[in-house]
Amino acid sequence: MNKIILLKNRPTGKPTLKDFEFTEEEEPKAKEGELLLKTKYVSVDPYLRGRMRDAKSYIEPFKVGEPLESGIIAEVIESNNKNFKKGEFVNGMLQWKQFQTSNGTGLNKVDRDKAPLKAYLGVLGLTGITAYLGLDKIGKLQKGETLLVSGAAGAVGSVVGQIGKIKGCTVVGIAGSEEKIDRIQEKFGFDGAINYKSTEDMGNAIKEACPDGVDVYFDNVGGEILDAALANMNKYGRVINCGAISLYNETKTPMGPRVETTLIQKSVLMQGFTVRDFVKDFGPAQKQLAKWMEEDKISYLETVVEGFNNIPQAFIDLFDGKNKGKMIVVV
Ligand SMILES: NC(=O)c1ccc[n+]([C@@H]2O[C@H](COP(=O)([O-])OP(=O)(O)OC[C@H]3O[C@@H](n4cnc5c(N)ncnc54)[C@H](OP(=O)(O)O)[C@@H]3O)[C@@H](O)[C@H]2O)c1
């Protein structure tokens, strides 16, 4: 039998295991033109929380009673499609099933001789590409500037900080534990770091950690940390709204300070994006990230959870900061 995970309820607040249903179906068979895929590595990501709401967004919501999906690396175990061979590995948006069929649309082959397969869900996948293109297209980061990044020990944030160092910037990270702030300084070369969970006055902590002010703020969390960063922006600063995880489980969006006078007085640009806005740049971005990896200029952390049944818990754990680097489930 084939294990699958369905959305049972739309969560209220932080998701719990009760919002997921574990079930089984008959193992599928590949028809003419199709592949049979075996799930190997599953990416769990904060944005999936948004897809659990019944709300219009840039991507379709999940349907109650249907399988969830996310970025998955799968092995082709049978192929009736001339474009794929048995034994190859593919990366794509696939369902939370142990086995599934596909006609190959939207799947990219990944080469395990070039990089570990898991890296295609992290630094060489949408995570790394988000960091690279957010910084490049919106941040327009220049040598010598001060870059502040939140969610700094996470999948996107840790790549952002390392790119900042490659570009010759002063980089300060914000993360949620002493271990994480030590790690980003020791392993990734961040110049400074703030533990937001043990800091009462974030505005002041950022001021102290960034004595020349902040030129570019890469925001992965939103909320009060964004408010504190905004108060420390330099003239012509750029705020990149990549994520707002601190708000994803809120039932009512909390009200923050009005930002317009800060933006006007300091000529600050604040821009949101989803990585798919820059689809045509994915190839060059991935190539550059792979080159930096080969040159040992970029490294990465992963939190690897084992077992298909643990996919929902690994997802929930993102909201408690249990991951360092990319959260991945090995099936
Ligand atoms: N715009 C795009 O296209 C795009 C693409 C990918 C990701 N994103 C966004 O980028 C952000 C990071 O994604 P990721 O995949 O790299 O996840 P991640 O940072 O690897 O994991 C999430 C981290 O968020 C932190 N966190 C959780 N709740 C928080 C809260 N209430 N306040 C502050 N921090 C909190 C936790 O770290 P601590 O221990 O430090 O709290 C946790 O480890 C997310 O907001 C995601 O939605 C956007």
mmCIF file of C-alpha atoms and ligand atoms in Angstrom:
data_model
loop_
_atom_site.group_PDB
_atom_site.id
_atom_site.type_symbol
_atom_site.label_atom_id
_atom_site.label_comp_id
_atom_site.label_asym_id
_atom_site.label_seq_id
_atom_site.Cartn_x
_atom_site.Cartn_y
_atom_site.Cartn_z
ATOM 1 C CA MET A 1 0.000 0.000 0.000
ATOM 2 C CA ASN A 2 0.987 3.600 -0.626
ATOM 3 C CA LYS A 3 1.041 5.999 2.349
ATOM 4 C CA ILE A 4 -0.349 9.493 1.744
ATOM 5 C CA ILE A 5 -0.903 12.597 3.893
ATOM 6 C CA LEU A 6 -4.038 14.701 3.439
ATOM 7 C CA LEU A 7 -5.115 18.077 4.807
ATOM 8 C CA LYS A 8 -7.796 17.147 7.343
ATOM 9 C CA ASN A 9 -8.746 20.629 8.637
ATOM 10 C CA ARG A 10 -7.722 24.168 7.905
ATOM 11 C CA PRO A 11 -5.640 25.038 11.022
ATOM 12 C CA THR A 12 -6.580 27.844 13.387
ATOM 13 C CA GLY A 13 -3.380 29.375 14.762
ATOM 14 C CA LYS A 14 -0.347 27.122 14.785
ATOM 15 C CA PRO A 15 -1.002 23.852 12.891
ATOM 16 C CA THR A 16 -1.156 20.635 14.935
ATOM 17 C CA LEU A 17 -0.959 16.972 13.943
ATOM 18 C CA LYS A 18 -4.771 16.867 14.145
ATOM 19 C CA ASP A 19 -4.886 18.999 10.989
ATOM 20 C CA PHE A 20 -3.346 16.156 8.960
ATOM 21 C CA GLU A 21 -4.730 12.749 8.020
ATOM 22 C CA PHE A 22 -2.519 9.732 7.387
ATOM 23 C CA THR A 23 -4.067 7.259 5.021
ATOM 24 C CA GLU A 24 -3.220 4.640 2.401
ATOM 25 C CA GLU A 25 -4.174 3.881 -1.164
ATOM 26 C CA GLU A 26 -3.182 1.219 -3.669
ATOM 27 C CA GLU A 27 0.255 1.712 -5.156
ATOM 28 C CA PRO A 28 -0.201 3.551 -8.466
ATOM 29 C CA LYS A 29 0.932 2.202 -11.841
ATOM 30 C CA ALA A 30 2.571 4.268 -14.581
ATOM 31 C CA LYS A 31 0.460 4.448 -17.763
ATOM 32 C CA GLU A 32 1.805 5.192 -21.254
ATOM 33 C CA GLY A 33 3.831 8.438 -21.167
ATOM 34 C CA GLU A 34 4.046 8.396 -17.350
ATOM 35 C CA LEU A 35 6.690 7.792 -14.686
ATOM 36 C CA LEU A 36 6.387 6.034 -11.367
ATOM 37 C CA LEU A 37 8.184 8.082 -8.713
ATOM 38 C CA LYS A 38 9.392 7.108 -5.269
ATOM 39 C CA THR A 39 9.634 9.994 -2.799
ATOM 40 C CA LYS A 40 13.135 10.407 -1.349
ATOM 41 C CA TYR A 41 13.435 13.891 0.205
ATOM 42 C CA VAL A 42 10.608 16.237 1.165
ATOM 43 C CA SER A 43 11.028 19.970 1.677
ATOM 44 C CA VAL A 44 8.806 21.498 4.364
ATOM 45 C CA ASP A 45 8.500 25.276 4.108
ATOM 46 C CA PRO A 46 6.782 28.081 6.035
ATOM 47 C CA TYR A 47 4.771 29.234 2.988
ATOM 48 C CA LEU A 48 2.790 25.968 3.061
ATOM 49 C CA ARG A 49 0.944 27.469 6.051
ATOM 50 C CA GLY A 50 -0.504 30.089 3.686
ATOM 51 C CA ARG A 51 -1.771 27.358 1.350
ATOM 52 C CA MET A 52 -3.700 25.802 4.249
ATOM 53 C CA ARG A 53 -5.948 28.887 4.441
ATOM 54 C CA ASP A 54 -8.979 29.135 2.221
ATOM 55 C CA ALA A 55 -7.768 32.439 0.832
ATOM 56 C CA LYS A 56 -6.821 33.713 -2.573
ATOM 57 C CA SER A 57 -3.075 34.166 -2.916
ATOM 58 C CA TYR A 58 -0.322 33.855 -5.500
ATOM 59 C CA ILE A 59 -0.709 30.071 -5.284
ATOM 60 C CA GLU A 60 -3.798 27.833 -5.025
ATOM 61 C CA PRO A 61 -4.868 26.838 -1.490
ATOM 62 C CA PHE A 62 -4.754 23.161 -0.537
ATOM 63 C CA LYS A 63 -8.124 21.437 -0.529
ATOM 64 C CA VAL A 64 -9.442 19.752 2.607
ATOM 65 C CA GLY A 65 -9.392 15.961 2.153
ATOM 66 C CA GLU A 66 -6.720 16.093 -0.547
ATOM 67 C CA PRO A 67 -2.962 15.403 -0.401
ATOM 68 C CA LEU A 68 -0.595 18.214 0.517
ATOM 69 C CA GLU A 69 2.352 18.935 -1.736
ATOM 70 C CA SER A 70 5.753 20.583 -1.562
ATOM 71 C CA GLY A 71 9.157 20.470 -3.223
ATOM 72 C CA ILE A 72 10.221 16.816 -3.425
ATOM 73 C CA ILE A 73 13.197 14.901 -4.792
ATOM 74 C CA ALA A 74 11.997 11.561 -6.142
ATOM 75 C CA GLU A 75 13.565 8.577 -7.855
ATOM 76 C CA VAL A 76 12.195 7.363 -11.181
ATOM 77 C CA ILE A 77 11.506 3.699 -10.489
ATOM 78 C CA GLU A 78 9.634 2.988 -13.729
ATOM 79 C CA SER A 79 9.415 5.068 -16.899
ATOM 80 C CA ASN A 80 7.040 4.919 -19.853
ATOM 81 C CA ASN A 81 8.174 8.410 -20.875
ATOM 82 C CA LYS A 82 11.070 8.780 -23.311
ATOM 83 C CA ASN A 83 12.390 11.879 -21.532
ATOM 84 C CA PHE A 84 13.156 10.078 -18.243
ATOM 85 C CA LYS A 85 15.049 6.910 -17.410
ATOM 86 C CA LYS A 86 14.646 4.501 -14.529
ATOM 87 C CA GLY A 87 17.176 5.370 -11.802
ATOM 88 C CA GLU A 88 17.191 9.107 -12.510
ATOM 89 C CA PHE A 89 16.265 11.619 -9.805
ATOM 90 C CA VAL A 90 13.850 14.504 -10.318
ATOM 91 C CA ASN A 91 12.892 17.626 -8.375
ATOM 92 C CA GLY A 92 9.387 19.064 -8.533
ATOM 93 C CA MET A 93 6.233 20.125 -6.736
ATOM 94 C CA LEU A 94 4.897 16.698 -5.790
ATOM 95 C CA GLN A 95 2.323 15.265 -3.417
ATOM 96 C CA TRP A 96 2.976 13.920 0.071
ATOM 97 C CA LYS A 97 2.787 10.300 -1.115
ATOM 98 C CA GLN A 98 5.378 7.544 -0.927
ATOM 99 C CA PHE A 99 4.763 6.694 -4.592
ATOM 100 C CA GLN A 100 3.063 8.717 -7.318
ATOM 101 C CA THR A 101 2.836 8.904 -11.074
ATOM 102 C CA SER A 102 3.597 11.929 -13.230
ATOM 103 C CA ASN A 103 3.626 12.777 -16.920
ATOM 104 C CA GLY A 104 6.922 14.606 -16.323
ATOM 105 C CA THR A 105 5.509 18.157 -16.563
ATOM 106 C CA GLY A 106 7.290 20.522 -14.163
ATOM 107 C CA LEU A 107 9.941 17.982 -13.170
ATOM 108 C CA ASN A 108 13.645 18.848 -13.370
ATOM 109 C CA LYS A 109 16.327 16.190 -13.389
ATOM 110 C CA VAL A 110 18.926 16.516 -10.636
ATOM 111 C CA ASP A 111 22.416 15.110 -10.749
ATOM 112 C CA ARG A 112 23.678 13.534 -7.555
ATOM 113 C CA ASP A 113 27.238 13.485 -8.865
ATOM 114 C CA LYS A 114 27.247 17.300 -8.884
ATOM 115 C CA ALA A 115 25.774 17.893 -5.414
ATOM 116 C CA PRO A 116 24.047 15.911 -2.672
ATOM 117 C CA LEU A 117 20.412 15.429 -3.697
ATOM 118 C CA LYS A 118 19.122 17.298 -0.615
ATOM 119 C CA ALA A 119 20.997 20.427 -1.685
ATOM 120 C CA TYR A 120 18.560 20.797 -4.605
ATOM 121 C CA LEU A 121 15.815 21.514 -2.045
ATOM 122 C CA GLY A 122 18.024 23.998 -0.192
ATOM 123 C CA VAL A 123 20.930 26.085 -1.296
ATOM 124 C CA LEU A 124 20.714 24.963 -4.962
ATOM 125 C CA GLY A 125 16.906 25.013 -4.965
ATOM 126 C CA LEU A 126 14.243 27.650 -4.403
ATOM 127 C CA THR A 127 15.694 28.512 -0.986
ATOM 128 C CA GLY A 128 19.096 29.589 -2.294
ATOM 129 C CA ILE A 129 17.534 31.158 -5.379
ATOM 130 C CA THR A 130 15.184 33.220 -3.151
ATOM 131 C CA ALA A 131 18.148 34.511 -1.146
ATOM 132 C CA TYR A 132 20.167 35.323 -4.258
ATOM 133 C CA LEU A 133 17.427 36.987 -6.318
ATOM 134 C CA GLY A 134 15.842 38.895 -3.410
ATOM 135 C CA LEU A 135 19.199 40.437 -2.590
ATOM 136 C CA ASP A 136 20.092 41.065 -6.207
ATOM 137 C CA LYS A 137 16.816 42.329 -7.681
ATOM 138 C CA ILE A 138 15.452 44.317 -4.740
ATOM 139 C CA GLY A 139 18.363 44.771 -2.313
ATOM 140 C CA LYS A 140 20.870 45.822 -4.980
ATOM 141 C CA LEU A 141 23.487 45.219 -2.307
ATOM 142 C CA GLN A 142 26.741 47.185 -2.743
ATOM 143 C CA LYS A 143 30.199 46.447 -1.364
ATOM 144 C CA GLY A 144 30.785 48.101 2.033
ATOM 145 C CA GLU A 145 27.086 48.344 2.962
ATOM 146 C CA THR A 146 25.494 46.972 6.135
ATOM 147 C CA LEU A 147 23.126 44.061 5.569
ATOM 148 C CA LEU A 148 20.717 42.972 8.311
ATOM 149 C CA VAL A 149 18.854 39.663 7.932
ATOM 150 C CA SER A 150 16.206 38.014 10.115
ATOM 151 C CA GLY A 151 15.553 34.284 10.213
ATOM 152 C CA ALA A 152 19.318 34.322 9.842
ATOM 153 C CA ALA A 153 20.007 30.729 10.883
ATOM 154 C CA GLY A 154 17.264 29.389 8.618
ATOM 155 C CA ALA A 155 17.410 28.100 5.081
ATOM 156 C CA VAL A 156 17.018 31.412 3.225
ATOM 157 C CA GLY A 157 18.594 33.672 5.867
ATOM 158 C CA SER A 158 21.837 31.719 6.188
ATOM 159 C CA VAL A 159 22.408 31.948 2.421
ATOM 160 C CA VAL A 160 21.540 35.669 2.413
ATOM 161 C CA GLY A 161 24.200 36.376 5.054
ATOM 162 C CA GLN A 162 26.865 34.414 3.214
ATOM 163 C CA ILE A 163 26.157 36.229 -0.045
ATOM 164 C CA GLY A 164 26.474 39.483 1.908
ATOM 165 C CA LYS A 165 29.957 38.433 3.038
ATOM 166 C CA ILE A 166 30.951 37.433 -0.520
ATOM 167 C CA LYS A 167 29.859 40.925 -1.660
ATOM 168 C CA GLY A 168 32.105 42.570 0.960
ATOM 169 C CA CYS A 169 29.374 43.815 3.301
ATOM 170 C CA THR A 170 29.032 43.969 7.072
ATOM 171 C CA VAL A 171 26.413 41.336 7.915
ATOM 172 C CA VAL A 172 24.308 41.139 11.075
ATOM 173 C CA GLY A 173 21.830 38.320 11.658
ATOM 174 C CA ILE A 174 18.775 37.965 13.892
ATOM 175 C CA ALA A 175 17.831 34.486 15.153
ATOM 176 C CA GLY A 176 16.035 32.800 18.036
ATOM 177 C CA SER A 177 18.676 31.080 20.198
ATOM 178 C CA GLU A 178 22.213 31.502 21.530
ATOM 179 C CA GLU A 179 23.271 28.380 19.639
ATOM 180 C CA LYS A 180 21.948 29.825 16.376
ATOM 181 C CA ILE A 181 23.616 33.211 16.792
ATOM 182 C CA ASP A 182 26.938 31.524 17.636
ATOM 183 C CA ARG A 183 26.584 29.237 14.631
ATOM 184 C CA ILE A 184 25.957 31.981 12.074
ATOM 185 C CA GLN A 185 28.989 33.913 13.259
ATOM 186 C CA GLU A 186 31.335 30.906 13.494
ATOM 187 C CA LYS A 187 30.206 28.867 10.497
ATOM 188 C CA PHE A 188 28.993 31.551 8.102
ATOM 189 C CA GLY A 189 31.181 34.524 9.074
ATOM 190 C CA PHE A 190 28.397 36.935 10.095
ATOM 191 C CA ASP A 191 29.951 40.018 11.759
ATOM 192 C CA GLY A 192 27.290 40.272 14.446
ATOM 193 C CA ALA A 193 24.114 38.569 15.639
ATOM 194 C CA ILE A 194 21.127 39.271 17.886
ATOM 195 C CA ASN A 195 19.025 36.703 19.752
ATOM 196 C CA TYR A 196 15.557 38.246 19.435
ATOM 197 C CA LYS A 197 14.117 35.934 22.083
ATOM 198 C CA SER A 198 16.407 37.252 24.840
ATOM 199 C CA THR A 199 16.443 40.901 23.683
ATOM 200 C CA GLU A 200 13.870 43.278 25.115
ATOM 201 C CA ASP A 201 14.620 46.320 22.991
ATOM 202 C CA MET A 202 15.195 45.150 19.415
ATOM 203 C CA GLY A 203 15.448 48.707 18.087
ATOM 204 C CA ASN A 204 18.349 49.443 20.382
ATOM 205 C CA ALA A 205 19.994 46.054 19.826
ATOM 206 C CA ILE A 206 20.011 46.654 16.057
ATOM 207 C CA LYS A 207 21.396 50.164 16.589
ATOM 208 C CA GLU A 208 24.267 48.742 18.639
ATOM 209 C CA ALA A 209 24.972 45.869 16.250
ATOM 210 C CA CYS A 210 24.810 48.160 13.173
ATOM 211 C CA PRO A 211 26.542 51.384 14.314
ATOM 212 C CA ASP A 212 26.561 52.742 10.734
ATOM 213 C CA GLY A 213 22.838 52.033 10.303
ATOM 214 C CA VAL A 214 21.228 49.450 8.011
ATOM 215 C CA ASP A 215 21.459 49.803 4.215
ATOM 216 C CA VAL A 216 19.640 46.598 3.299
ATOM 217 C CA TYR A 217 17.242 44.642 5.529
ATOM 218 C CA PHE A 218 16.306 41.158 4.269
ATOM 219 C CA ASP A 219 13.136 40.366 6.200
ATOM 220 C CA ASN A 220 12.089 36.756 6.680
ATOM 221 C CA VAL A 221 9.868 37.261 9.716
ATOM 222 C CA GLY A 222 7.859 40.525 9.596
ATOM 223 C CA GLY A 223 6.060 41.868 12.684
ATOM 224 C CA GLU A 224 7.903 43.613 15.505
ATOM 225 C CA ILE A 225 11.355 42.701 14.187
ATOM 226 C CA LEU A 226 10.532 44.470 10.929
ATOM 227 C CA ASP A 227 9.311 47.513 12.922
ATOM 228 C CA ALA A 228 12.635 47.628 14.803
ATOM 229 C CA ALA A 229 14.681 47.255 11.616
ATOM 230 C CA LEU A 230 12.749 50.022 9.862
ATOM 231 C CA ALA A 231 13.664 52.445 12.637
ATOM 232 C CA ASN A 232 17.354 51.810 11.876
ATOM 233 C CA MET A 233 17.364 52.197 8.092
ATOM 234 C CA ASN A 234 19.819 54.544 6.394
ATOM 235 C CA LYS A 235 18.903 57.053 3.712
ATOM 236 C CA TYR A 236 18.114 55.189 0.452
ATOM 237 C CA GLY A 237 17.927 51.896 2.375
ATOM 238 C CA ARG A 238 16.161 48.892 0.868
ATOM 239 C CA VAL A 239 13.831 46.548 2.760
ATOM 240 C CA ILE A 240 13.261 43.179 1.087
ATOM 241 C CA ASN A 241 10.007 41.599 2.299
ATOM 242 C CA CYS A 242 10.729 37.935 1.658
ATOM 243 C CA GLY A 243 8.666 36.350 4.438
ATOM 244 C CA ALA A 244 6.572 37.152 7.501
ATOM 245 C CA ILE A 245 6.592 33.912 9.497
ATOM 246 C CA SER A 246 5.765 35.761 12.743
ATOM 247 C CA LEU A 247 2.323 36.494 11.244
ATOM 248 C CA TYR A 248 1.506 33.224 9.476
ATOM 249 C CA ASN A 249 -0.368 31.687 12.427
ATOM 250 C CA GLU A 250 -2.140 34.876 13.518
ATOM 251 C CA THR A 251 -5.900 34.807 13.252
ATOM 252 C CA LYS A 252 -6.041 38.637 13.128
ATOM 253 C CA THR A 253 -3.199 40.598 11.536
ATOM 254 C CA PRO A 254 -1.624 42.684 14.324
ATOM 255 C CA MET A 255 -1.330 46.417 13.765
ATOM 256 C CA GLY A 256 2.185 47.868 13.674
ATOM 257 C CA PRO A 257 3.448 51.427 13.642
ATOM 258 C CA ARG A 258 2.697 53.521 10.559
ATOM 259 C CA VAL A 259 5.720 53.283 8.264
ATOM 260 C CA GLU A 260 5.073 55.974 5.690
ATOM 261 C CA THR A 261 6.955 58.838 7.372
ATOM 262 C CA THR A 262 10.034 56.639 7.897
ATOM 263 C CA LEU A 263 9.971 55.608 4.244
ATOM 264 C CA ILE A 264 9.547 59.210 3.079
ATOM 265 C CA GLN A 265 12.094 60.834 5.390
ATOM 266 C CA LYS A 266 14.780 58.288 4.590
ATOM 267 C CA SER A 267 13.802 57.581 0.963
ATOM 268 C CA VAL A 268 13.591 53.901 1.863
ATOM 269 C CA LEU A 269 12.354 51.335 -0.665
ATOM 270 C CA MET A 270 10.299 48.488 0.783
ATOM 271 C CA GLN A 271 9.314 45.740 -1.640
ATOM 272 C CA GLY A 272 7.770 42.331 -1.315
ATOM 273 C CA PHE A 273 8.323 39.519 -3.774
ATOM 274 C CA THR A 274 7.741 35.872 -4.420
ATOM 275 C CA VAL A 275 10.658 34.107 -5.992
ATOM 276 C CA ARG A 276 8.529 33.112 -8.989
ATOM 277 C CA ASP A 277 8.447 36.810 -9.981
ATOM 278 C CA PHE A 278 11.970 36.172 -11.283
ATOM 279 C CA VAL A 279 11.544 32.782 -12.974
ATOM 280 C CA LYS A 280 13.624 33.744 -15.994
ATOM 281 C CA ASP A 281 16.622 34.379 -13.704
ATOM 282 C CA PHE A 282 16.530 30.991 -11.941
ATOM 283 C CA GLY A 283 19.160 29.392 -14.223
ATOM 284 C CA PRO A 284 21.896 32.023 -13.774
ATOM 285 C CA ALA A 285 21.139 32.271 -10.021
ATOM 286 C CA GLN A 286 21.487 28.512 -9.545
ATOM 287 C CA LYS A 287 24.702 28.496 -11.586
ATOM 288 C CA GLN A 288 26.231 31.225 -9.428
ATOM 289 C CA LEU A 289 25.224 29.465 -6.192
ATOM 290 C CA ALA A 290 26.712 26.173 -7.455
ATOM 291 C CA LYS A 291 29.952 27.988 -8.348
ATOM 292 C CA TRP A 292 30.196 29.540 -4.875
ATOM 293 C CA MET A 293 29.579 26.108 -3.358
ATOM 294 C CA GLU A 294 32.353 24.582 -5.467
ATOM 295 C CA GLU A 295 34.675 27.385 -4.390
ATOM 296 C CA ASP A 296 33.735 26.771 -0.724
ATOM 297 C CA LYS A 297 32.406 30.307 -0.428
ATOM 298 C CA ILE A 298 28.953 29.075 0.571
ATOM 299 C CA SER A 299 28.124 26.224 2.898
ATOM 300 C CA TYR A 300 24.845 25.173 4.404
ATOM 301 C CA LEU A 301 23.166 23.601 7.373
ATOM 302 C CA GLU A 302 20.329 21.113 7.273
ATOM 303 C CA THR A 303 18.001 19.651 9.854
ATOM 304 C CA VAL A 304 17.140 16.225 8.543
ATOM 305 C CA VAL A 305 14.147 14.385 9.969
ATOM 306 C CA GLU A 306 13.624 10.717 9.154
ATOM 307 C CA GLY A 307 10.411 9.011 8.101
ATOM 308 C CA PHE A 308 7.427 9.759 5.868
ATOM 309 C CA ASN A 309 5.061 9.944 8.868
ATOM 310 C CA ASN A 310 7.124 12.766 10.364
ATOM 311 C CA ILE A 311 6.558 15.222 7.480
ATOM 312 C CA PRO A 312 3.734 17.143 9.271
ATOM 313 C CA GLN A 313 5.670 17.391 12.552
ATOM 314 C CA ALA A 314 8.767 18.650 10.744
ATOM 315 C CA PHE A 315 6.578 21.321 9.137
ATOM 316 C CA ILE A 316 5.051 22.326 12.510
ATOM 317 C CA ASP A 317 8.524 22.503 14.070
ATOM 318 C CA LEU A 318 9.467 25.356 11.708
ATOM 319 C CA PHE A 319 7.216 27.618 13.774
ATOM 320 C CA ASP A 320 9.139 26.718 16.951
ATOM 321 C CA GLY A 321 12.516 27.313 15.341
ATOM 322 C CA LYS A 322 13.558 23.669 15.735
ATOM 323 C CA ASN A 323 15.470 23.731 12.454
ATOM 324 C CA LYS A 324 18.938 25.017 11.723
ATOM 325 C CA GLY A 325 19.232 25.654 8.018
ATOM 326 C CA LYS A 326 16.948 23.787 5.634
ATOM 327 C CA MET A 327 14.336 21.493 7.162
ATOM 328 C CA ILE A 328 14.159 18.282 5.111
ATOM 329 C CA VAL A 329 12.461 14.942 5.637
ATOM 330 C CA VAL A 330 14.194 11.801 4.353
ATOM 331 C CA VAL A 331 11.733 9.118 3.415
HETATM 332 N N1 LIG B 1 9.213 35.325 -1.031
HETATM 333 C C1 LIG B 1 9.515 34.081 -1.393
HETATM 334 O O1 LIG B 1 9.431 33.701 -2.556
HETATM 335 C C2 LIG B 1 9.977 33.122 -0.337
HETATM 336 C C3 LIG B 1 10.635 31.919 -0.674
HETATM 337 C C4 LIG B 1 11.094 31.085 0.356
HETATM 338 C C5 LIG B 1 10.856 31.441 1.675
HETATM 339 N N2 LIG B 1 10.181 32.604 1.954
HETATM 340 C C6 LIG B 1 9.955 33.032 3.339
HETATM 341 O O2 LIG B 1 11.222 33.214 3.928
HETATM 342 C C7 LIG B 1 11.149 32.923 5.317
HETATM 343 C C8 LIG B 1 12.210 31.889 5.661
HETATM 344 O O3 LIG B 1 11.895 30.671 5.007
HETATM 345 P P1 LIG B 1 12.836 29.408 5.178
HETATM 346 O O4 LIG B 1 12.353 28.359 4.275
HETATM 347 O O5 LIG B 1 14.250 29.845 5.100
HETATM 348 O O6 LIG B 1 12.494 28.948 6.680
HETATM 349 P P2 LIG B 1 13.539 28.820 7.861
HETATM 350 O O7 LIG B 1 14.063 30.183 8.169
HETATM 351 O O8 LIG B 1 14.519 27.749 7.551
HETATM 352 O O9 LIG B 1 12.628 28.295 9.051
HETATM 353 C C9 LIG B 1 11.746 29.117 9.717
HETATM 354 C C10 LIG B 1 12.451 29.860 10.874
HETATM 355 O O10 LIG B 1 11.655 31.000 11.207
HETATM 356 C C11 LIG B 1 11.923 31.366 12.535
HETATM 357 N N3 LIG B 1 10.654 31.731 13.198
HETATM 358 C C12 LIG B 1 9.598 30.932 13.439
HETATM 359 N N4 LIG B 1 8.621 31.642 14.047
HETATM 360 C C13 LIG B 1 9.096 32.910 14.198
HETATM 361 C C14 LIG B 1 8.568 34.106 14.770
HETATM 362 N N5 LIG B 1 7.340 34.137 15.304
HETATM 363 N N6 LIG B 1 9.325 35.214 14.761
HETATM 364 C C15 LIG B 1 10.575 35.203 14.216
HETATM 365 N N7 LIG B 1 11.136 34.104 13.655
HETATM 366 C C16 LIG B 1 10.396 32.971 13.652
HETATM 367 C C17 LIG B 1 12.554 30.152 13.235
HETATM 368 O O11 LIG B 1 13.900 30.479 13.556
HETATM 369 P P3 LIG B 1 14.301 31.189 14.958
HETATM 370 O O12 LIG B 1 14.768 30.094 15.848
HETATM 371 O O13 LIG B 1 15.352 32.138 14.537
HETATM 372 O O14 LIG B 1 13.048 31.837 15.490
HETATM 373 C C18 LIG B 1 12.523 29.063 12.165
HETATM 374 O O15 LIG B 1 13.648 28.226 12.225
HETATM 375 C C19 LIG B 1 9.728 32.463 5.594
HETATM 376 O O16 LIG B 1 8.974 33.553 6.090
HETATM 377 C C20 LIG B 1 9.241 32.044 4.228
HETATM 378 O O17 LIG B 1 7.837 32.123 4.118
HETATM 379 C C21 LIG B 1 9.740 33.429 0.980
#
